[in-house]
Amino acid sequence: DAGVIQSPRHEVTEMGQEVTLRCKPISGHDYLFWYRQTMMRGLELLIYFNNNVPIDDSGMPEDRFSAKMPNASFSTLKIQPSEPRDSAVYFCASSTSGTGQTQYFGPGTRLLVL
Amino acid sequence: EDQVTQSPEALRLQEGESSSLNCSYTVSGLRGLFWYRQDPGKGPEFLFTLYSAGEEKEKERLKATLTKKESFLHITAPKPEDSATYLCAVDGNNRLAFGKGNQVVVIP
């Protein structure tokens, strides 16, 4: 199995621009998670889906962030408009049976907003 | 709110010098405690899951233990390839809460 796939791996953009991050979970996994990692706050859960349905989006920092999962093999995290404080590494993870089971992480997208 | 505190933040070890990493947690009802390893520029990689106090798990030079308030990750006779950041996370409310990690450097 290829594991969780994320794209792009690196993104540099200017403040105010729209940013779209993409994730392909491991085939057969029903849960998909989006995390953000910074030095100050560590790894934080933003949102997670079960069977393509958003279950908990309480970690989404503000309305500028949105996430979708149109099918079992694809999810996007969008930031519009982006701000310098959004600079971080964004990880996608997937699992077979929810938060109590092992989550498999992708390689991450390193985002820099200038 | 679930909280996880890891100590020490950073640790330098000589090759072969055994040590332990601490993960203290506060959670209303523990559904599982997880240890992950993260290498620079990569995503976290799963190591262990512990579910109840007294449980222990081992993998090569690593051994994880769990009490009602904390978990330890023991590194026995570490090698340079054990250099990484070790992340602890708890599942107490249908979501994982991560600590900030223990950064370990093993010097040859």
CSV table of N, CA, C and O in Angstrom, one decimal, chain A:
chain,number,residue,atom,x,y,z
A,1,ASP,N,0.8,-1.2,0.0
A,1,ASP,CA,0.0,0.0,0.0
A,1,ASP,C,0.9,1.2,0.0
A,1,ASP,O,1.9,1.3,0.7
A,2,ALA,N,0.4,2.3,-0.7
A,2,ALA,CA,1.3,3.5,-0.8
A,2,ALA,C,1.2,4.3,0.4
A,2,ALA,O,2.0,5.3,0.5
A,3,GLY,N,0.3,4.1,1.3
A,3,GLY,CA,0.2,4.9,2.5
A,3,GLY,C,-0.6,6.2,2.2
A,3,GLY,O,-1.2,6.3,1.1
A,4,VAL,N,-0.7,7.1,3.1
A,4,VAL,CA,-1.5,8.3,2.9
A,4,VAL,C,-0.7,9.2,2.0
A,4,VAL,O,0.5,9.4,2.3
A,5,ILE,N,-1.3,9.8,1.0
A,5,ILE,CA,-0.6,10.7,0.1
A,5,ILE,C,-1.1,12.1,0.2
A,5,ILE,O,-2.4,12.3,0.3
A,6,GLN,N,-0.2,13.0,0.3
A,6,GLN,CA,-0.6,14.4,0.4
A,6,GLN,C,0.1,15.2,-0.7
A,6,GLN,O,1.2,14.9,-1.1
A,7,SER,N,-0.6,16.3,-1.1
A,7,SER,CA,0.0,17.2,-2.1
A,7,SER,C,-0.5,18.6,-1.9
A,7,SER,O,-1.7,18.7,-1.4
A,8,PRO,N,0.3,19.6,-2.2
A,8,PRO,CA,1.7,19.5,-2.5
A,8,PRO,C,2.5,19.2,-1.2
A,8,PRO,O,1.9,19.3,-0.1
A,9,ARG,N,3.7,18.9,-1.4
A,9,ARG,CA,4.6,18.7,-0.2
A,9,ARG,C,5.0,20.1,0.4
A,9,ARG,O,5.3,20.2,1.6
A,10,HIS,N,5.2,21.1,-0.4
A,10,HIS,CA,5.6,22.4,0.0
A,10,HIS,C,4.7,23.4,-0.8
A,10,HIS,O,4.4,23.2,-2.0
A,11,GLU,N,4.3,24.5,-0.1
A,11,GLU,CA,3.5,25.5,-0.7
A,11,GLU,C,4.0,26.8,-0.1
A,11,GLU,O,4.0,27.0,1.1
A,12,VAL,N,4.3,27.8,-1.0
A,12,VAL,CA,4.7,29.1,-0.6
A,12,VAL,C,3.7,30.0,-1.3
A,12,VAL,O,3.5,30.0,-2.5
A,13,THR,N,3.0,30.9,-0.5
A,13,THR,CA,2.0,31.8,-1.1
A,13,THR,C,2.0,33.1,-0.4
A,13,THR,O,2.7,33.3,0.6
A,14,GLU,N,1.3,34.0,-0.9
A,14,GLU,CA,1.3,35.4,-0.3
A,14,GLU,C,0.0,35.6,0.4
A,14,GLU,O,-1.0,35.0,0.1
A,15,MET,N,0.1,36.4,1.4
A,15,MET,CA,-1.1,36.6,2.2
A,15,MET,C,-2.3,37.0,1.4
A,15,MET,O,-2.1,37.8,0.4
A,16,GLY,N,-3.5,36.5,1.7
A,16,GLY,CA,-4.7,36.8,0.9
A,16,GLY,C,-5.0,35.8,-0.2
A,16,GLY,O,-6.1,35.8,-0.7
A,17,GLN,N,-4.0,35.0,-0.5
A,17,GLN,CA,-4.3,34.0,-1.6
A,17,GLN,C,-5.0,32.8,-1.0
A,17,GLN,O,-4.9,32.4,0.2
A,18,GLU,N,-5.7,32.1,-1.9
A,18,GLU,CA,-6.4,30.8,-1.5
A,18,GLU,C,-5.4,29.7,-1.6
A,18,GLU,O,-4.6,29.6,-2.5
A,19,VAL,N,-5.4,28.8,-0.6
A,19,VAL,CA,-4.5,27.6,-0.6
A,19,VAL,C,-5.4,26.4,-0.5
A,19,VAL,O,-6.3,26.3,0.3
A,20,THR,N,-5.1,25.4,-1.3
A,20,THR,CA,-5.8,24.1,-1.2
A,20,THR,C,-4.8,23.0,-1.0
A,20,THR,O,-3.9,22.8,-1.8
A,21,LEU,N,-5.0,22.2,0.1
A,21,LEU,CA,-4.2,21.1,0.4
A,21,LEU,C,-5.0,19.8,0.1
A,21,LEU,O,-6.2,19.8,0.4
A,22,ARG,N,-4.3,18.8,-0.4
A,22,ARG,CA,-5.0,17.6,-0.8
A,22,ARG,C,-4.5,16.3,-0.1
A,22,ARG,O,-3.4,16.2,0.3
A,23,CYS,N,-5.4,15.4,0.0
A,23,CYS,CA,-5.1,14.1,0.8
A,23,CYS,C,-5.8,12.9,0.1
A,23,CYS,O,-7.0,13.0,-0.2
A,24,LYS,N,-5.1,11.9,0.0
A,24,LYS,CA,-5.6,10.6,-0.4
A,24,LYS,C,-5.4,9.6,0.7
A,24,LYS,O,-4.2,9.3,1.0
A,25,PRO,N,-6.4,9.1,1.4
A,25,PRO,CA,-6.2,8.2,2.5
A,25,PRO,C,-5.9,6.8,2.0
A,25,PRO,O,-6.0,6.5,0.9
A,26,ILE,N,-5.5,5.9,3.0
A,26,ILE,CA,-5.2,4.5,2.7
A,26,ILE,C,-6.6,3.9,2.3
A,26,ILE,O,-7.6,4.1,2.9
A,27,SER,N,-6.5,3.1,1.2
A,27,SER,CA,-7.7,2.5,0.7
A,27,SER,C,-8.3,1.6,1.8
A,27,SER,O,-7.6,0.8,2.5
A,28,GLY,N,-9.6,1.7,2.0
A,28,GLY,CA,-10.3,0.9,3.0
A,28,GLY,C,-10.4,1.6,4.4
A,28,GLY,O,-11.2,1.0,5.2
A,29,HIS,N,-9.8,2.7,4.6
A,29,HIS,CA,-9.9,3.4,5.8
A,29,HIS,C,-11.1,4.3,5.8
A,29,HIS,O,-11.3,5.0,4.9
A,30,ASP,N,-11.9,4.2,6.9
A,30,ASP,CA,-13.2,4.9,7.0
A,30,ASP,C,-13.0,6.3,7.6
A,30,ASP,O,-14.0,7.1,7.5
A,31,TYR,N,-11.9,6.5,8.3
A,31,TYR,CA,-11.8,7.8,9.0
A,31,TYR,C,-10.6,8.6,8.4
A,31,TYR,O,-9.5,8.0,8.1
A,32,LEU,N,-10.8,9.9,8.3
A,32,LEU,CA,-9.8,10.8,7.8
A,32,LEU,C,-9.7,12.0,8.7
A,32,LEU,O,-10.7,12.6,9.1
A,33,PHE,N,-8.4,12.3,9.0
A,33,PHE,CA,-8.1,13.4,10.0
A,33,PHE,C,-7.2,14.4,9.3
A,33,PHE,O,-6.3,14.1,8.6
A,34,TRP,N,-7.5,15.7,9.7
A,34,TRP,CA,-6.6,16.8,9.3
A,34,TRP,C,-6.0,17.4,10.6
A,34,TRP,O,-6.7,17.8,11.5
A,35,TYR,N,-4.6,17.5,10.6
A,35,TYR,CA,-3.9,18.1,11.7
A,35,TYR,C,-3.1,19.3,11.2
A,35,TYR,O,-2.7,19.3,10.1
A,36,ARG,N,-2.7,20.1,12.2
A,36,ARG,CA,-1.8,21.2,11.9
A,36,ARG,C,-0.7,21.1,13.0
A,36,ARG,O,-1.0,20.9,14.2
A,37,GLN,N,0.6,21.3,12.6
A,37,GLN,CA,1.7,21.2,13.5
A,37,GLN,C,2.5,22.5,13.5
A,37,GLN,O,3.0,22.9,12.4
A,38,THR,N,2.7,23.1,14.7
A,38,THR,CA,3.6,24.2,14.8
A,38,THR,C,4.5,24.0,16.0
A,38,THR,O,4.2,23.2,16.9
A,39,MET,N,5.6,24.8,16.0
A,39,MET,CA,6.5,24.7,17.2
A,39,MET,C,5.8,25.1,18.5
A,39,MET,O,5.9,24.5,19.5
A,40,MET,N,4.9,26.1,18.4
A,40,MET,CA,4.3,26.7,19.6
A,40,MET,C,3.2,25.8,20.1
A,40,MET,O,3.1,25.6,21.3
A,41,ARG,N,2.4,25.2,19.3
A,41,ARG,CA,1.2,24.5,19.7
A,41,ARG,C,1.3,23.0,19.5
A,41,ARG,O,0.4,22.3,19.9
A,42,GLY,N,2.3,22.5,18.9
A,42,GLY,CA,2.4,21.1,18.6
A,42,GLY,C,1.4,20.6,17.5
A,42,GLY,O,1.1,21.4,16.7
A,43,LEU,N,1.0,19.4,17.7
A,43,LEU,CA,0.1,18.8,16.7
A,43,LEU,C,-1.3,18.9,17.2
A,43,LEU,O,-1.7,18.5,18.2
A,44,GLU,N,-2.2,19.6,16.4
A,44,GLU,CA,-3.6,19.9,16.7
A,44,GLU,C,-4.5,19.3,15.7
A,44,GLU,O,-4.3,19.5,14.5
A,45,LEU,N,-5.6,18.7,16.2
A,45,LEU,CA,-6.6,18.1,15.3
A,45,LEU,C,-7.5,19.3,14.8
A,45,LEU,O,-8.0,20.1,15.6
A,46,LEU,N,-7.7,19.4,13.5
A,46,LEU,CA,-8.5,20.4,12.9
A,46,LEU,C,-9.9,19.9,12.7
A,46,LEU,O,-10.9,20.5,13.1
A,47,ILE,N,-10.0,18.7,12.0
A,47,ILE,CA,-11.3,18.2,11.7
A,47,ILE,C,-11.2,16.7,11.4
A,47,ILE,O,-10.1,16.3,11.0
A,48,TYR,N,-12.2,15.9,11.6
A,48,TYR,CA,-12.1,14.5,11.1
A,48,TYR,C,-13.5,14.1,10.4
A,48,TYR,O,-14.5,14.6,10.8
A,49,PHE,N,-13.3,13.2,9.5
A,49,PHE,CA,-14.5,12.6,8.8
A,49,PHE,C,-14.6,11.1,9.0
A,49,PHE,O,-13.6,10.4,9.2
A,50,ASN,N,-15.9,10.7,9.0
A,50,ASN,CA,-16.2,9.2,9.0
A,50,ASN,C,-17.1,8.9,7.8
A,50,ASN,O,-18.1,9.6,7.7
A,51,ASN,N,-16.6,8.0,7.0
A,51,ASN,CA,-17.4,7.7,5.8
A,51,ASN,C,-17.8,9.0,5.0
A,51,ASN,O,-18.9,9.1,4.6
A,52,ASN,N,-16.8,9.9,4.9
A,52,ASN,CA,-16.9,11.1,4.1
A,52,ASN,C,-17.7,12.2,4.7
A,52,ASN,O,-17.9,13.3,4.1
A,53,VAL,N,-18.2,12.0,5.9
A,53,VAL,CA,-19.1,12.9,6.6
A,53,VAL,C,-18.2,13.6,7.7
A,53,VAL,O,-17.6,12.9,8.5
A,54,PRO,N,-18.2,14.9,7.8
A,54,PRO,CA,-17.5,15.6,8.9
A,54,PRO,C,-18.2,15.3,10.2
A,54,PRO,O,-19.4,15.5,10.4
A,55,ILE,N,-17.4,14.9,11.2
A,55,ILE,CA,-17.9,14.5,12.5
A,55,ILE,C,-17.6,15.5,13.6
A,55,ILE,O,-18.4,15.9,14.4
A,56,ASP,N,-16.3,16.0,13.6
A,56,ASP,CA,-15.9,17.0,14.6
A,56,ASP,C,-15.0,18.0,13.9
A,56,ASP,O,-13.9,17.7,13.5
A,57,ASP,N,-15.5,19.3,13.8
A,57,ASP,CA,-14.7,20.3,13.2
A,57,ASP,C,-14.4,21.4,14.2
A,57,ASP,O,-14.1,22.6,13.8
A,58,SER,N,-14.5,21.1,15.5
A,58,SER,CA,-14.3,22.0,16.5
A,58,SER,C,-12.8,22.6,16.6
A,58,SER,O,-12.6,23.6,17.2
A,59,GLY,N,-11.9,21.9,15.9
A,59,GLY,CA,-10.5,22.4,15.9
A,59,GLY,C,-10.2,23.3,14.7
A,59,GLY,O,-9.1,23.9,14.7
A,60,MET,N,-11.2,23.5,13.9
A,60,MET,CA,-11.0,24.5,12.7
A,60,MET,C,-10.9,25.9,13.3
A,60,MET,O,-11.8,26.3,14.0
A,61,PRO,N,-9.8,26.6,13.1
A,61,PRO,CA,-9.5,27.8,13.8
A,61,PRO,C,-10.5,28.9,13.5
A,61,PRO,O,-10.8,29.7,14.4
A,62,GLU,N,-11.0,29.0,12.3
A,62,GLU,CA,-11.9,30.1,11.9
A,62,GLU,C,-12.5,29.8,10.6
A,62,GLU,O,-12.2,28.8,9.9
A,63,ASP,N,-13.4,30.7,10.2
A,63,ASP,CA,-14.2,30.5,8.9
A,63,ASP,C,-13.3,30.5,7.7
A,63,ASP,O,-13.8,30.0,6.6
A,64,ARG,N,-12.1,30.9,7.8
A,64,ARG,CA,-11.3,30.9,6.6
A,64,ARG,C,-10.9,29.5,6.2
A,64,ARG,O,-10.4,29.3,5.1
A,65,PHE,N,-11.0,28.6,7.2
A,65,PHE,CA,-10.7,27.2,6.9
A,65,PHE,C,-11.9,26.4,6.6
A,65,PHE,O,-12.9,26.5,7.2
A,66,SER,N,-11.8,25.5,5.6
A,66,SER,CA,-12.9,24.6,5.2
A,66,SER,C,-12.3,23.3,4.7
A,66,SER,O,-11.2,23.3,4.2
A,67,ALA,N,-13.0,22.2,4.9
A,67,ALA,CA,-12.6,20.9,4.5
A,67,ALA,C,-13.7,20.2,3.9
A,67,ALA,O,-14.9,20.3,4.3
A,68,LYS,N,-13.4,19.4,2.9
A,68,LYS,CA,-14.4,18.6,2.2
A,68,LYS,C,-13.8,17.2,2.0
A,68,LYS,O,-12.6,17.0,1.9
A,69,MET,N,-14.8,16.2,1.8
A,69,MET,CA,-14.4,14.9,1.5
A,69,MET,C,-15.4,14.4,0.5
A,69,MET,O,-16.4,13.7,0.9
A,70,PRO,N,-15.3,14.7,-0.8
A,70,PRO,CA,-16.3,14.3,-1.8
A,70,PRO,C,-16.4,12.8,-2.0
A,70,PRO,O,-17.5,12.4,-2.5
A,71,ASN,N,-15.4,12.0,-1.7
A,71,ASN,CA,-15.5,10.6,-1.9
A,71,ASN,C,-14.5,9.9,-0.9
A,71,ASN,O,-13.7,10.6,-0.3
A,72,ALA,N,-14.5,8.6,-0.9
A,72,ALA,CA,-13.7,7.9,0.1
A,72,ALA,C,-12.2,8.0,-0.2
A,72,ALA,O,-11.4,7.6,0.7
A,73,SER,N,-11.8,8.5,-1.3
A,73,SER,CA,-10.4,8.5,-1.7
A,73,SER,C,-9.8,9.9,-1.8
A,73,SER,O,-8.6,10.0,-2.3
A,74,PHE,N,-10.5,10.9,-1.4
A,74,PHE,CA,-10.0,12.2,-1.6
A,74,PHE,C,-10.6,13.2,-0.6
A,74,PHE,O,-11.8,13.2,-0.4
A,75,SER,N,-9.7,14.1,-0.1
A,75,SER,CA,-10.2,15.2,0.8
A,75,SER,C,-9.3,16.4,0.5
A,75,SER,O,-8.2,16.3,0.1
A,76,THR,N,-9.9,17.6,0.8
A,76,THR,CA,-9.2,18.8,0.6
A,76,THR,C,-9.4,19.7,1.9
A,76,THR,O,-10.4,19.6,2.6
A,77,LEU,N,-8.3,20.4,2.2
A,77,LEU,CA,-8.4,21.5,3.2
A,77,LEU,C,-8.1,22.8,2.5
A,77,LEU,O,-7.0,22.9,1.9
A,78,LYS,N,-9.0,23.7,2.6
A,78,LYS,CA,-8.8,25.0,1.9
A,78,LYS,C,-8.7,26.1,3.0
A,78,LYS,O,-9.4,26.2,4.0
A,79,ILE,N,-7.8,27.1,2.7
A,79,ILE,CA,-7.7,28.3,3.5
A,79,ILE,C,-7.9,29.5,2.5
A,79,ILE,O,-7.2,29.6,1.5
A,80,GLN,N,-8.9,30.3,2.8
A,80,GLN,CA,-9.2,31.4,2.0
A,80,GLN,C,-9.8,32.5,2.8
A,80,GLN,O,-10.9,32.3,3.4
A,81,PRO,N,-9.2,33.7,2.9
A,81,PRO,CA,-7.8,34.0,2.5
A,81,PRO,C,-6.8,33.6,3.5
A,81,PRO,O,-7.0,33.5,4.7
A,82,SER,N,-5.6,33.3,3.0
A,82,SER,CA,-4.5,32.8,3.9
A,82,SER,C,-3.8,34.0,4.6
A,82,SER,O,-3.8,35.1,4.1
A,83,GLU,N,-3.3,33.7,5.8
A,83,GLU,CA,-2.6,34.7,6.6
A,83,GLU,C,-1.3,34.1,7.0
A,83,GLU,O,-1.1,32.9,7.1
A,84,PRO,N,-0.3,35.0,7.3
A,84,PRO,CA,1.0,34.5,7.8
A,84,PRO,C,0.9,33.5,8.9
A,84,PRO,O,1.7,32.6,9.0
A,85,ARG,N,0.0,33.7,9.9
A,85,ARG,CA,-0.1,32.9,11.0
A,85,ARG,C,-0.6,31.5,10.7
A,85,ARG,O,-0.7,30.6,11.5
A,86,ASP,N,-1.0,31.3,9.4
A,86,ASP,CA,-1.4,29.9,9.0
A,86,ASP,C,-0.2,29.1,8.6
A,86,ASP,O,-0.3,27.9,8.3
A,87,SER,N,1.0,29.7,8.6
A,87,SER,CA,2.2,28.9,8.2
A,87,SER,C,2.4,27.8,9.2
A,87,SER,O,2.4,28.0,10.5
A,88,ALA,N,2.5,26.6,8.7
A,88,ALA,CA,2.6,25.4,9.6
A,88,ALA,C,2.8,24.2,8.7
A,88,ALA,O,2.8,24.3,7.5
A,89,VAL,N,2.9,23.0,9.3
A,89,VAL,CA,2.9,21.8,8.5
A,89,VAL,C,1.5,21.1,8.8
A,89,VAL,O,1.1,21.0,9.9
A,90,TYR,N,0.8,20.8,7.7
A,90,TYR,CA,-0.5,20.2,7.7
A,90,TYR,C,-0.4,18.8,7.4
A,90,TYR,O,0.1,18.4,6.4
A,91,PHE,N,-0.9,17.9,8.3
A,91,PHE,CA,-0.9,16.5,8.1
A,91,PHE,C,-2.3,15.9,7.9
A,91,PHE,O,-3.3,16.4,8.5
A,92,CYS,N,-2.4,14.9,7.1
A,92,CYS,CA,-3.6,14.2,6.9
A,92,CYS,C,-3.3,12.8,7.5
A,92,CYS,O,-2.1,12.3,7.3
A,93,ALA,N,-4.3,12.2,8.1
A,93,ALA,CA,-4.1,10.8,8.6
A,93,ALA,C,-5.4,10.0,8.4
A,93,ALA,O,-6.4,10.6,8.2
A,94,SER,N,-5.3,8.7,8.3
A,94,SER,CA,-6.4,7.9,8.2
A,94,SER,C,-6.4,6.7,9.1
A,94,SER,O,-5.3,6.3,9.5
A,95,SER,N,-7.5,6.1,9.4
A,95,SER,CA,-7.6,4.9,10.2
A,95,SER,C,-8.8,4.1,9.9
A,95,SER,O,-9.7,4.6,9.2
A,96,THR,N,-8.8,2.9,10.4
A,96,THR,CA,-9.9,2.0,10.0
A,96,THR,C,-11.1,2.1,10.9
A,96,THR,O,-12.2,1.8,10.5
A,97,SER,N,-10.9,2.5,12.2
A,97,SER,CA,-12.0,2.4,13.1
A,97,SER,C,-12.1,3.6,14.1
A,97,SER,O,-12.5,3.4,15.3
A,98,GLY,N,-11.8,4.8,13.7
A,98,GLY,CA,-12.0,5.9,14.6
A,98,GLY,C,-10.8,6.3,15.4
A,98,GLY,O,-9.7,5.8,15.2
A,99,THR,N,-11.0,7.2,16.3
A,99,THR,CA,-9.9,7.8,17.0
A,99,THR,C,-9.3,6.9,18.0
A,99,THR,O,-8.1,7.1,18.4
A,100,GLY,N,-9.9,5.8,18.4
A,100,GLY,CA,-9.3,4.9,19.3
A,100,GLY,C,-8.4,3.9,18.7
A,100,GLY,O,-7.8,3.0,19.4
A,101,GLN,N,-8.2,4.0,17.4
A,101,GLN,CA,-7.4,3.0,16.7
A,101,GLN,C,-6.2,3.8,16.1
A,101,GLN,O,-6.2,5.0,16.0
A,102,THR,N,-5.2,3.0,15.6
A,102,THR,CA,-4.0,3.6,15.1
A,102,THR,C,-4.3,4.5,13.9
A,102,THR,O,-5.0,4.1,12.9
A,103,GLN,N,-3.7,5.7,13.9
A,103,GLN,CA,-3.9,6.6,12.8
A,103,GLN,C,-2.5,6.6,12.0
A,103,GLN,O,-1.5,6.6,12.6
A,104,TYR,N,-2.7,6.5,10.7
A,104,TYR,CA,-1.5,6.5,9.8
A,104,TYR,C,-1.4,7.9,9.1
A,104,TYR,O,-2.3,8.3,8.5
A,105,PHE,N,-0.2,8.5,9.3
A,105,PHE,CA,-0.1,9.9,8.8
A,105,PHE,C,0.6,9.9,7.5
A,105,PHE,O,1.5,9.1,7.1
A,106,GLY,N,0.2,11.0,6.7
A,106,GLY,CA,0.9,11.3,5.5
A,106,GLY,C,2.2,12.0,5.8
A,106,GLY,O,2.5,12.4,6.9
A,107,PRO,N,2.9,12.4,4.7
A,107,PRO,CA,4.2,13.1,4.9
A,107,PRO,C,4.1,14.6,5.2
A,107,PRO,O,5.0,15.2,5.6
A,108,GLY,N,2.8,15.1,5.1
A,108,GLY,CA,2.6,16.5,5.4
A,108,GLY,C,2.8,17.5,4.3
A,108,GLY,O,3.5,17.2,3.3
A,109,THR,N,2.2,18.6,4.4
A,109,THR,CA,2.4,19.8,3.5
A,109,THR,C,2.9,20.9,4.3
A,109,THR,O,2.3,21.4,5.3
A,110,ARG,N,4.1,21.4,3.9
A,110,ARG,CA,4.7,22.5,4.7
A,110,ARG,C,4.2,23.8,4.0
A,110,ARG,O,4.6,24.0,2.8
A,111,LEU,N,3.5,24.6,4.7
A,111,LEU,CA,2.9,25.8,4.1
A,111,LEU,C,3.6,27.0,4.7
A,111,LEU,O,3.7,27.2,5.9
A,112,LEU,N,4.0,27.9,3.8
A,112,LEU,CA,4.5,29.2,4.2
A,112,LEU,C,3.7,30.3,3.6
A,112,LEU,O,3.6,30.4,2.3
A,113,VAL,N,3.1,31.2,4.4
A,113,VAL,CA,2.4,32.3,3.9
A,113,VAL,C,3.2,33.6,4.2
A,113,VAL,O,3.4,33.9,5.3
A,114,LEU,N,3.5,34.3,3.1
A,114,LEU,CA,4.4,35.5,3.2
A,114,LEU,C,3.5,36.7,3.4
A,114,LEU,O,2.4,36.8,2.9
